[in-house]
Coordinates of C-alpha atoms and ligand atoms in Angstrom, one line a residue:
X21 CA 0.0 0.0 0.1
X22 CA 1.5 3.2 -1.2
X23 CA 0.7 6.7 0.6
X24 CA 0.7 8.1 -2.6
X25 CA 0.8 7.0 -6.5
X26 CA 1.9 9.8 -9.1
X27 CA 0.7 9.0 -12.8
X28 CA 3.1 10.4 -15.1
X29 CA 6.8 11.2 -15.1
X30 CA 7.0 14.5 -16.7
X31 CA 7.7 18.0 -14.6
X32 CA 4.5 18.0 -13.0
X33 CA 4.8 14.3 -11.7
X34 CA 8.3 14.9 -10.9
X35 CA 8.0 17.7 -9.1
X36 CA 4.7 16.2 -7.1
X37 CA 7.2 13.3 -6.4
X38 CA 10.0 15.7 -5.0
X39 CA 7.6 17.3 -2.5
X40 CA 6.0 14.2 -1.8
X41 CA 9.4 12.5 -1.1
X42 CA 10.5 15.5 1.1
X43 CA 7.1 14.9 3.0
X44 CA 8.1 11.3 3.6
X45 CA 5.2 9.9 1.8
X46 CA 5.7 6.4 0.5
X47 CA 5.4 7.3 -3.1
X48 CA 5.5 5.6 -6.6
X49 CA 5.6 7.3 -9.8
X50 CA 4.2 5.3 -13.0
X51 CA 5.5 6.3 -16.3
X52 CA 4.4 4.7 -19.5
X53 CA 7.0 6.3 -21.8
X54 CA 10.3 8.0 -21.1
X55 CA 11.0 9.8 -17.6
X56 CA 10.7 13.4 -18.4
X57 CA 7.6 13.5 -20.6
X58 CA 6.8 15.4 -23.7
X59 CA 9.4 18.4 -23.2
X60 CA 11.8 15.8 -24.1
X61 CA 10.5 16.0 -27.6
X62 CA 12.2 19.5 -27.5
X63 CA 16.0 19.9 -27.6
X64 CA 16.4 22.6 -25.2
X65 CA 14.2 24.9 -23.1
X66 CA 15.0 28.7 -22.8
X67 CA 12.4 30.1 -20.5
X68 CA 12.9 28.0 -17.4
X69 CA 14.3 30.4 -15.0
X70 CA 17.6 30.2 -14.1
X71 CA 19.4 29.1 -17.0
X72 CA 20.1 32.4 -19.2
X73 CA 22.0 30.0 -21.8
X74 CA 18.9 27.6 -22.0
X75 CA 19.3 24.2 -20.9
X76 CA 18.9 20.8 -22.5
X77 CA 15.6 19.2 -21.8
X78 CA 17.4 15.7 -21.2
X79 CA 19.7 17.6 -18.7
X80 CA 17.0 19.5 -17.0
X81 CA 14.7 16.3 -16.7
X82 CA 17.5 13.9 -15.7
X83 CA 18.2 16.3 -12.9
X84 CA 14.8 16.4 -11.6
X85 CA 14.5 12.6 -11.8
X86 CA 17.9 12.3 -9.7
X87 CA 16.7 14.6 -7.1
X88 CA 13.5 12.4 -6.9
X89 CA 15.2 9.4 -6.9
X90 CA 17.7 10.6 -4.1
X91 CA 14.5 10.8 -2.0
X92 CA 13.8 7.0 -2.1
X93 CA 10.7 7.7 -4.6
X94 CA 10.0 4.5 -6.8
X95 CA 9.8 5.4 -10.4
X96 CA 8.2 2.3 -12.3
X97 CA 7.7 1.9 -16.2
X98 CA 4.2 1.0 -16.6
X99 CA 0.9 2.2 -18.3
X100 CA -2.2 2.9 -16.3
X101 CA -5.1 1.0 -17.5
X102 CA -8.0 2.0 -15.3
X103 CA -8.5 3.6 -11.8
X104 CA -10.8 2.5 -9.1
X105 CA -11.3 5.7 -7.6
X106 CA -13.4 4.6 -4.3
X107 CA -10.9 1.9 -3.5
X108 CA -7.8 3.8 -4.9
X109 CA -6.7 1.0 -6.8
X110 CA -4.4 1.7 -10.0
X111 CA -4.7 -1.0 -12.5
X112 CA -1.5 -1.0 -14.8
X113 CA 0.3 -3.2 -17.4
X114 CA 2.6 -4.2 -14.3
X115 CA -0.2 -5.3 -12.1
X116 CA -2.6 -3.4 -9.3
X117 CA -1.3 -0.8 -6.9
X118 CA -3.1 0.2 -3.8
X119 CA -2.8 3.8 -2.6
X120 CA -4.4 6.0 -0.3
X121 CA -4.4 9.2 -2.8
X122 CA -3.5 9.5 -6.5
X123 CA -2.1 12.5 -8.1
X124 CA -2.9 12.4 -12.1
X125 CA -0.1 14.1 -14.1
X126 CA -0.5 12.3 -17.3
X127 CA 0.3 15.4 -19.7
X128 CA -0.8 15.5 -23.2
X129 CA -0.1 13.7 -26.5
X130 CA 0.5 15.3 -29.9
X131 CA -2.5 16.2 -32.0
X132 CA -2.6 14.3 -35.5
X133 CA -3.9 16.4 -38.8
X134 CA -6.1 13.4 -39.7
X135 CA -5.4 13.6 -43.5
X136 CA -4.9 11.0 -45.7
X137 CA -1.1 9.6 -45.7
X138 CA -0.4 10.9 -42.2
X139 CA -0.8 7.5 -40.5
X140 CA 0.6 5.4 -43.5
X141 CA 3.9 7.6 -43.4
X142 CA 4.3 8.2 -39.7
X143 CA 8.0 7.2 -39.2
X144 CA 8.5 7.1 -43.2
X145 CA 8.8 11.0 -43.3
X146 CA 6.0 12.2 -41.1
X147 CA 7.2 12.9 -37.5
X148 CA 5.9 14.8 -34.4
X149 CA 9.4 15.2 -33.0
X150 CA 12.1 17.1 -34.4
X151 CA 14.6 16.4 -31.7
X152 CA 14.4 12.6 -32.5
X153 CA 14.1 12.8 -36.3
X154 CA 15.9 15.9 -37.7
X155 CA 19.1 14.3 -38.2
X156 CA 17.4 12.0 -40.8
X157 CA 16.6 15.3 -43.0
X158 CA 19.8 16.5 -43.6
X159 CA 20.0 18.4 -46.7
X160 CA 16.4 17.7 -47.4
X161 CA 13.1 19.7 -47.8
X162 CA 10.9 19.5 -44.9
X163 CA 7.6 21.1 -44.1
X164 CA 6.4 22.1 -40.5
X165 CA 2.4 22.4 -40.0
X166 CA 1.2 24.7 -37.4
X167 CA 1.5 28.3 -35.9
X168 CA 2.5 27.9 -32.2
X169 CA 5.7 28.0 -30.3
X170 CA 6.2 24.6 -30.9
X171 CA 6.6 25.0 -34.6
X172 CA 8.6 27.8 -34.2
X173 CA 11.1 26.2 -32.1
X174 CA 11.2 23.0 -34.0
X175 CA 11.6 24.8 -37.3
X176 CA 14.7 26.5 -35.9
X177 CA 16.1 23.3 -34.9
X178 CA 15.4 21.7 -38.3
X179 CA 17.2 24.3 -40.1
X180 CA 20.4 23.0 -38.7
X181 CA 20.0 19.8 -40.7
X182 CA 17.4 20.4 -43.8
X183 CA 18.1 22.5 -46.9
X184 CA 14.7 24.2 -46.6
X185 CA 12.0 24.4 -43.9
X186 CA 8.5 25.6 -45.1
X187 CA 6.0 26.3 -42.3
X188 CA 2.6 26.0 -43.4
X189 CA 0.0 27.8 -41.1
X190 CA -3.9 28.1 -41.7
X191 CA -3.8 31.6 -40.5
X192 CA -2.0 34.7 -42.0
X193 CA 0.0 35.3 -38.5
X194 CA 1.6 32.8 -36.2
X195 CA 0.6 32.8 -32.7
X196 CA 4.3 31.8 -31.5
X197 CA 6.1 34.3 -29.1
X198 CA 7.4 37.4 -30.7
X199 CA 10.9 36.6 -29.8
X200 CA 10.6 33.4 -31.8
X201 CA 9.1 35.0 -34.6
X202 CA 11.9 37.2 -35.1
X203 CA 14.3 34.4 -35.2
X204 CA 12.1 32.6 -37.9
X205 CA 12.2 35.9 -40.0
X206 CA 16.1 36.1 -39.5
X207 CA 16.8 32.5 -40.5
X208 CA 17.3 32.2 -44.3
X209 CA 16.5 28.5 -44.6
X210 CA 13.0 29.0 -43.2
X211 CA 10.1 30.1 -45.3
X212 CA 6.3 30.5 -44.7
X213 CA 3.2 29.1 -46.4
X214 CA 0.2 31.0 -44.8
X215 CA -3.6 30.8 -44.9
X216 CA -2.9 27.1 -45.9
X217 CA -3.5 23.8 -44.9
X218 CA -2.2 20.3 -45.7
X219 CA -5.0 18.2 -47.3
X220 CA -3.1 15.0 -48.1
X221 CA 0.5 13.6 -47.6
X222 CA 1.7 11.5 -50.8
X223 CA 4.3 9.1 -51.5
X224 CA 5.4 5.8 -52.5
X225 CA 7.5 4.2 -49.6
X226 CA 8.4 7.6 -48.2
X227 CA 6.9 11.1 -48.1
X228 CA 7.6 12.7 -51.5
X229 CA 4.9 15.7 -51.3
X230 CA 2.0 17.2 -49.5
X231 CA -1.2 18.6 -51.0
X232 CA -1.5 22.2 -49.8
X233 CA -4.8 24.1 -50.0
X234 CA -4.6 28.1 -50.1
X235 CA -7.5 29.0 -47.9
X236 CA -8.0 32.5 -49.7
X237 CA -8.5 31.2 -53.2
X238 CA -9.1 27.6 -52.4
X239 CA -6.8 25.9 -54.9
X240 CA -4.7 22.9 -54.2
X241 CA -1.2 22.1 -55.4
X242 CA 1.4 19.5 -55.0
X243 CA 4.4 20.7 -52.8
X244 CA 7.6 18.4 -53.2
X245 CA 9.1 17.6 -49.9
X246 CA 11.0 14.7 -47.8
X247 CA 9.7 15.3 -44.4
X248 CA 6.3 16.4 -42.7
X249 CA 6.7 17.6 -38.9
X250 CA 3.3 18.3 -37.2
X251 CA 3.0 20.8 -34.5
X252 CA -0.7 21.4 -34.2
X253 CA -1.1 21.4 -30.4
X254 CA -1.7 18.6 -28.0
X255 CA -4.8 16.6 -26.5
X256 CA -4.9 15.6 -22.7
X257 CA -3.6 12.0 -22.1
X258 CA -6.7 11.3 -19.8
X259 CA -8.5 8.6 -21.7
X260 CA -7.9 6.1 -19.1
X261 CA -10.0 8.1 -16.6
X262 CA -13.0 8.2 -18.5
X263 CA -16.3 8.8 -16.7
X264 CA -14.1 8.9 -13.3
X265 CA -13.6 12.6 -13.2
X266 CA -15.0 15.9 -14.4
X267 CA -13.4 17.1 -17.5
X268 CA -14.0 20.2 -19.8
X269 CA -15.4 19.7 -23.3
X270 CA -11.7 19.1 -24.5
X271 CA -11.0 16.4 -22.0
X272 CA -8.9 18.6 -19.7
X273 CA -9.2 17.6 -16.1
X274 CA -11.3 20.1 -14.1
X275 CA -9.6 21.1 -10.7
X276 CA -9.6 23.8 -8.3
X277 CA -6.5 26.1 -7.4
X278 CA -5.6 23.3 -4.8
X279 CA -5.3 20.7 -7.8
X280 CA -8.4 18.9 -6.0
X281 CA -10.5 17.0 -9.0
X282 CA -14.3 16.0 -8.5
X283 CA -13.2 13.1 -6.8
X284 CA -11.9 12.7 -3.0
X285 CA -8.2 11.7 -2.7
X286 CA -7.4 12.3 -6.6
X287 CA -5.6 15.5 -7.6
X288 CA -4.4 16.5 -10.9
X289 CA -1.6 18.8 -12.2
X290 CA 0.3 20.0 -15.2
X291 CA -0.8 19.7 -19.2
X292 CA -3.7 17.2 -18.4
X293 CA -5.8 20.0 -16.5
X294 CA -7.7 22.7 -17.5
X295 CA -5.5 26.0 -17.2
X296 CA -4.5 29.1 -19.3
X297 CA -1.0 28.5 -19.9
X298 CA 0.9 25.3 -20.6
X299 CA 4.6 25.8 -19.8
X300 CA 7.4 23.6 -17.7
X301 CA 7.5 26.3 -15.1
X302 CA 3.8 26.0 -14.2
X303 CA 3.6 22.5 -14.6
X304 CA 6.2 22.3 -11.8
X305 CA 4.2 24.7 -9.7
X306 CA 0.9 22.7 -10.1
X307 CA 3.0 19.5 -9.2
X308 CA 4.0 21.1 -5.8
X309 CA 0.7 22.5 -5.1
X310 CA -1.0 18.9 -5.7
X311 CA 1.6 17.1 -3.4
X312 CA 1.0 19.6 -0.8
X313 CA -2.7 18.9 -1.1
X314 CA -2.5 15.3 -1.3
X315 CA -0.2 15.3 2.0
X316 CA -2.8 17.2 3.8
X317 CA -5.6 14.8 2.7
X318 CA -3.6 11.8 3.5
X319 CA -3.0 13.2 7.1
X320 CA -6.9 14.1 7.5
X321 CA -7.6 10.5 7.0
X322 CA -5.2 9.4 9.6
X323 CA -6.7 11.6 12.3
Ligands
NAP425 P1 -0.5 25.6 -29.7 O1 0.2 26.7 -29.2 O2 -1.8 25.0 -29.4 O3 -0.5 25.8 -31.4 C1 -1.0 25.0 -32.3 C2 -1.0 25.7 -33.5 O4 -1.6 24.6 -34.5 C3 -2.0 26.8 -33.7 O5 -1.1 27.8 -34.4 C4 -3.2 26.3 -34.4 O6 -3.7 27.2 -35.4 C5 -2.3 25.1 -35.2 N1 -3.5 24.2 -35.5 C6 -4.2 23.5 -34.5 N2 -4.9 22.5 -35.2 C7 -4.8 22.5 -36.6 C8 -5.3 21.8 -37.6 N3 -6.0 20.7 -37.4 N4 -4.8 21.9 -38.8 C9 -3.8 23.1 -38.9 N5 -3.4 23.7 -38.0 C10 -3.6 23.6 -36.8 O7 0.5 24.3 -29.8 P2 2.1 24.3 -29.6 O8 2.9 25.1 -30.3 O9 2.3 22.8 -29.9 O10 2.3 24.4 -28.0 C11 1.6 23.6 -27.0 C12 1.7 24.3 -25.7 O11 3.0 24.0 -25.2 C13 1.6 25.9 -25.7 O12 0.7 26.3 -24.6 C14 2.7 26.3 -26.1 O13 2.8 27.7 -25.4 C15 3.6 25.5 -25.1 N6 5.1 25.5 -25.6 C16 5.6 26.3 -25.1 C17 6.9 26.7 -25.7 C18 7.8 27.7 -25.0 O14 7.5 28.5 -24.2 N7 9.1 27.8 -25.4 C19 7.5 25.8 -26.4 C20 6.5 24.8 -27.0 C21 5.4 24.6 -26.8 P3 -4.5 28.5 -34.9 O15 -3.4 29.6 -34.7 O16 -5.3 28.8 -36.0 O17 -5.3 28.1 -33.6

């Protein structure tokens, strides 16, 4: 029987584990992929305070993991399949675990374009992770779809390898931070195809072209390229909680400012919950608050 099970080993989950470990809660972190979470899909992080030269995400998350393990917190590789919220039982691919409280820090997963060819060519030219796949596109032509911070950062990263990087965005303006947009404009390898969407990804064995629809004149054309990187946002990874908690219409968990969910003893933090800003810094803040609330909840049950 654990005091606390934390579902997810990204910045929110690891910070919750840090605070729980320091409160001497017998804590287990369950992570289905790599400890560190989705931020590992980016090479560096520039806006985490205290690192004026930026820091590699592998290094930052490695340090968080080390800090947590030093406190004796257990981290297991397992996917959570189901929760019994009443019994506080967590069913996973590695068996069942009992606990007194649960923190959900399951994060979010990359959204798909849902166009013909996307699934077929995933891993054969279609990618959701420039950090993982950019070296395969040395001196090649790639397109990057989206208009947020992720597109901007990953286009800049890709430009170190690719011959050209074309950003395809459905609006006339990007929503990425101004500082990133300035860098995009200054990069001679990066160009923009605006007010346009990708309607199909084509090829034989690998990606050879995308079909681009111009939303202003509604014409379509083939655009020759070797790679398609998709950064059109994220959906919360909360499918395993179906009908167990209250969610918003997009599937983000509803919490109060102390990270309480609608179910007693279950807390949520980080990118899986509804909030106004999705950054590593406030994922960590959420994690600290969730651990504090879980500690108080567990203590109140002992009285
Ligand atoms: P995002 O900010 O939600 O932007 C997604 C972009 O994809 C938007 O420009 C959106 O267009 C476009 N889009 C959505 N669905 C689409 C579709 N079906 N077809 C074509 N385009 C579509 O997502 P993100 O850039 O992946 O970032 C996710 C979160 O992580 C954000 O909160 C972001 O701030 C954060 N993040 C921060 C940093 C940083 O601070 N350094 C770096 C990376 C990510 P519209 O503009 O028309 O909606």
